PDB file of C-alpha atoms in Angstrom:
ATOM      1  CA  UNK A   1     109.317 117.875 116.260  1.00  0.00           C
ATOM      2  CA  UNK A   2     111.268 120.680 116.351  1.00  0.00           C
ATOM      3  CA  UNK A   3     115.335 119.730 115.108  1.00  0.00           C
ATOM      4  CA  UNK A   4     116.891 119.631 118.594  1.00  0.00           C
ATOM      5  CA  UNK A   5     114.695 116.487 119.075  1.00  0.00           C
ATOM      6  CA  UNK A   6     115.502 115.764 115.767  1.00  0.00           C
ATOM      7  CA  UNK A   7     119.075 116.064 116.428  1.00  0.00           C
ATOM      8  CA  UNK A   8     118.626 113.759 119.694  1.00  0.00           C
ATOM      9  CA  UNK A   9     117.073 111.113 118.280  1.00  0.00           C
ATOM     10  CA  UNK A  10     118.581 110.298 114.969  1.00  0.00           C
ATOM     11  CA  UNK A  11     122.431 110.481 117.340  1.00  0.00           C
ATOM     12  CA  UNK A  12     124.232 107.738 116.001  1.00  0.00           C
ATOM     13  CA  UNK A  13     127.622 107.203 115.182  1.00  0.00           C
ATOM     14  CA  UNK A  14     129.641 106.949 111.913  1.00  0.00           C
ATOM     15  CA  UNK A  15     130.350 103.532 112.292  1.00  0.00           C
ATOM     16  CA  UNK A  16     126.541 102.838 113.346  1.00  0.00           C
ATOM     17  CA  UNK A  17     125.076 104.454 110.040  1.00  0.00           C
ATOM     18  CA  UNK A  18     128.543 102.154 107.625  1.00  0.00           C
ATOM     19  CA  UNK A  19     126.712  99.141 109.429  1.00  0.00           C
ATOM     20  CA  UNK A  20     122.872 100.037 108.973  1.00  0.00           C
ATOM     21  CA  UNK A  21     123.979 101.096 105.114  1.00  0.00           C
ATOM     22  CA  UNK A  22     125.923  97.758 104.476  1.00  0.00           C
ATOM     23  CA  UNK A  23     122.429  95.834 105.954  1.00  0.00           C
ATOM     24  CA  UNK A  24     120.526  97.826 103.346  1.00  0.00           C
ATOM     25  CA  UNK A  25     123.909  97.403 100.797  1.00  0.00           C
ATOM     26  CA  UNK A  26     123.237  93.459 101.722  1.00  0.00           C
ATOM     27  CA  UNK A  27     119.769  94.146 101.021  1.00  0.00           C
ATOM     28  CA  UNK A  28     120.592  95.602  97.008  1.00  0.00           C
ATOM     29  CA  UNK A  29     122.059  92.650  96.028  1.00  0.00           C
ATOM     30  CA  UNK A  30     120.016  89.946  97.149  1.00  0.00           C
ATOM     31  CA  UNK A  31     117.041  91.911  94.736  1.00  0.00           C
ATOM     32  CA  UNK A  32     119.710  91.879  92.015  1.00  0.00           C
ATOM     33  CA  UNK A  33     120.526  88.451  92.323  1.00  0.00           C
ATOM     34  CA  UNK A  34     116.885  87.365  92.476  1.00  0.00           C
ATOM     35  CA  UNK A  35     115.085  89.610  90.240  1.00  0.00           C
ATOM     36  CA  UNK A  36     118.315  88.430  87.302  1.00  0.00           C
ATOM     37  CA  UNK A  37     117.674  85.043  88.143  1.00  0.00           C
ATOM     38  CA  UNK A  38     113.636  84.828  88.076  1.00  0.00           C
ATOM     39  CA  UNK A  39     113.760  87.258  85.293  1.00  0.00           C
ATOM     40  CA  UNK A  40     115.744  84.508  83.389  1.00  0.00           C
ATOM     41  CA  UNK A  41     113.209  81.369  84.372  1.00  0.00           C
ATOM     42  CA  UNK A  42     110.209  82.889  83.755  1.00  0.00           C
ATOM     43  CA  UNK A  43     108.655  80.633  80.753  1.00  0.00           C
ATOM     44  CA  UNK A  44     105.330  81.392  78.678  1.00  0.00           C
ATOM     45  CA  UNK A  45     103.315  83.784  76.968  1.00  0.00           C
ATOM     46  CA  UNK A  46     102.037  84.451  80.637  1.00  0.00           C
ATOM     47  CA  UNK A  47     105.416  85.327  81.916  1.00  0.00           C
ATOM     48  CA  UNK A  48     106.986  87.827  79.255  1.00  0.00           C
ATOM     49  CA  UNK A  49     105.650  91.622  81.264  1.00  0.00           C
ATOM     50  CA  UNK A  50     107.162  89.943  84.589  1.00  0.00           C
ATOM     51  CA  UNK A  51     110.327  88.524  83.107  1.00  0.00           C
ATOM     52  CA  UNK A  52     111.176  91.694  81.346  1.00  0.00           C
ATOM     53  CA  UNK A  53     110.274  93.723  84.886  1.00  0.00           C
ATOM     54  CA  UNK A  54     111.854  92.028  86.461  1.00  0.00           C
ATOM     55  CA  UNK A  55     114.734  92.333  84.186  1.00  0.00           C
ATOM     56  CA  UNK A  56     114.260  96.336  84.908  1.00  0.00           C
ATOM     57  CA  UNK A  57     114.273  96.361  88.575  1.00  0.00           C
ATOM     58  CA  UNK A  58     117.543  94.407  88.540  1.00  0.00           C
ATOM     59  CA  UNK A  59     119.016  97.051  86.814  1.00  0.00           C
ATOM     60  CA  UNK A  60     117.366  99.718  89.142  1.00  0.00           C
ATOM     61  CA  UNK A  61     118.230  97.608  92.330  1.00  0.00           C
ATOM     62  CA  UNK A  62     121.799  97.804  90.785  1.00  0.00           C
ATOM     63  CA  UNK A  63     121.545 101.687  90.953  1.00  0.00           C
ATOM     64  CA  UNK A  64     120.893 102.104  94.728  1.00  0.00           C
ATOM     65  CA  UNK A  65     123.718  99.777  95.596  1.00  0.00           C
ATOM     66  CA  UNK A  66     126.182 101.628  93.744  1.00  0.00           C
ATOM     67  CA  UNK A  67     124.228 105.209  95.697  1.00  0.00           C
ATOM     68  CA  UNK A  68     125.057 103.147  98.760  1.00  0.00           C
ATOM     69  CA  UNK A  69     128.722 101.707  98.216  1.00  0.00           C
ATOM     70  CA  UNK A  70     129.895 105.277  97.465  1.00  0.00           C
ATOM     71  CA  UNK A  71     128.091 106.592 101.181  1.00  0.00           C
ATOM     72  CA  UNK A  72     129.534 104.001 103.163  1.00  0.00           C
ATOM     73  CA  UNK A  73     132.887 104.691 101.175  1.00  0.00           C
ATOM     74  CA  UNK A  74     131.921 108.278 101.293  1.00  0.00           C
ATOM     75  CA  UNK A  75     131.796 107.936 104.794  1.00  0.00           C
ATOM     76  CA  UNK A  76     134.934 105.929 105.760  1.00  0.00           C
ATOM     77  CA  UNK A  77     133.960 102.421 105.025  1.00  0.00           C
ATOM     78  CA  UNK A  78     134.202  98.988 102.702  1.00  0.00           C
ATOM     79  CA  UNK A  79     131.083  97.716 100.995  1.00  0.00           C
ATOM     80  CA  UNK A  80     129.715  95.021 101.909  1.00  0.00           C
ATOM     81  CA  UNK A  81     130.165  91.823  99.162  1.00  0.00           C
ATOM     82  CA  UNK A  82     127.815  89.587 101.003  1.00  0.00           C
ATOM     83  CA  UNK A  83     124.070  89.393 100.355  1.00  0.00           C
ATOM     84  CA  UNK A  84     120.909  88.746 102.195  1.00  0.00           C
ATOM     85  CA  UNK A  85     120.103  85.325 101.384  1.00  0.00           C
ATOM     86  CA  UNK A  86     118.571  84.255  98.134  1.00  0.00           C
ATOM     87  CA  UNK A  87     115.514  81.723  97.637  1.00  0.00           C
ATOM     88  CA  UNK A  88     114.761  80.461  94.500  1.00  0.00           C
ATOM     89  CA  UNK A  89     111.211  78.605  94.160  1.00  0.00           C
ATOM     90  CA  UNK A  90     110.720  75.911  92.849  1.00  0.00           C
ATOM     91  CA  UNK A  91     107.749  77.064  90.692  1.00  0.00           C
ATOM     92  CA  UNK A  92     106.728  80.149  88.579  1.00  0.00           C
ATOM     93  CA  UNK A  93     103.478  80.672  90.606  1.00  0.00           C
ATOM     94  CA  UNK A  94     105.747  80.697  93.641  1.00  0.00           C
ATOM     95  CA  UNK A  95     108.162  83.370  92.303  1.00  0.00           C
ATOM     96  CA  UNK A  96     105.702  85.729  91.637  1.00  0.00           C
ATOM     97  CA  UNK A  97     103.441  85.224  94.873  1.00  0.00           C
ATOM     98  CA  UNK A  98     107.860  85.528  96.331  1.00  0.00           C
ATOM     99  CA  UNK A  99     108.640  88.876  94.740  1.00  0.00           C
ATOM    100  CA  UNK A 100     105.282  89.900  95.287  1.00  0.00           C
ATOM    101  CA  UNK A 101     105.672  89.697  99.619  1.00  0.00           C
ATOM    102  CA  UNK A 102     109.148  90.744  99.408  1.00  0.00           C
ATOM    103  CA  UNK A 103     109.146  93.766  97.254  1.00  0.00           C
ATOM    104  CA  UNK A 104     106.004  94.549  99.299  1.00  0.00           C
ATOM    105  CA  UNK A 105     103.866  96.277  96.547  1.00  0.00           C
ATOM    106  CA  UNK A 106     101.792  95.402  94.549  1.00  0.00           C
ATOM    107  CA  UNK A 107     102.023  95.119  90.387  1.00  0.00           C
ATOM    108  CA  UNK A 108      99.560  94.604  88.146  1.00  0.00           C
ATOM    109  CA  UNK A 109     101.116  92.368  85.330  1.00  0.00           C
ATOM    110  CA  UNK A 110     102.436  90.018  88.501  1.00  0.00           C
ATOM    111  CA  UNK A 111      98.929  90.378  90.146  1.00  0.00           C
ATOM    112  CA  UNK A 112      97.619  89.246  85.725  1.00  0.00           C
ATOM    113  CA  UNK A 113      99.948  85.956  85.256  1.00  0.00           C
ATOM    114  CA  UNK A 114      97.349  83.272  85.266  1.00  0.00           C
ATOM    115  CA  UNK A 115      99.483  80.217  84.454  1.00  0.00           C
ATOM    116  CA  UNK A 116      99.937  77.047  85.968  1.00  0.00           C
ATOM    117  CA  UNK A 117     102.098  76.460  88.007  1.00  0.00           C
ATOM    118  CA  UNK A 118     105.711  74.433  86.034  1.00  0.00           C
ATOM    119  CA  UNK A 119     108.636  72.549  88.148  1.00  0.00           C
ATOM    120  CA  UNK A 120     112.107  73.921  87.742  1.00  0.00           C
ATOM    121  CA  UNK A 121     114.083  70.528  87.674  1.00  0.00           C
ATOM    122  CA  UNK A 122     116.821  71.414  90.357  1.00  0.00           C
ATOM    123  CA  UNK A 123     116.756  75.043  90.853  1.00  0.00           C
ATOM    124  CA  UNK A 124     115.280  74.752  94.078  1.00  0.00           C
TER     125      UNK A 124
END
């Protein structure tokens, strides 16, 4: 593909770019919330490494959110403040399955979780 062809295919307005970036920002907020909550409610030896990994990922997602918000501001837009919805699973094993599907990556640490599901009371 030539530079000219790329320019024609990628023509979007500043407002469209801001809207797309705000959609990405809402996804980053969703990930921050999910990883933060999941990292704190996973209990037991089988989930220790997973919880630690999720806590680290929450911090990484915050870094992504800040970069996106800066870009939105640079383009003259207002960074959004509403995250995409976060679902709270009823069991720890469903939590790990949800993270696995949502993230799109197969983390070895999640694949190795073998504890039996434990209900989380009224968190659902």
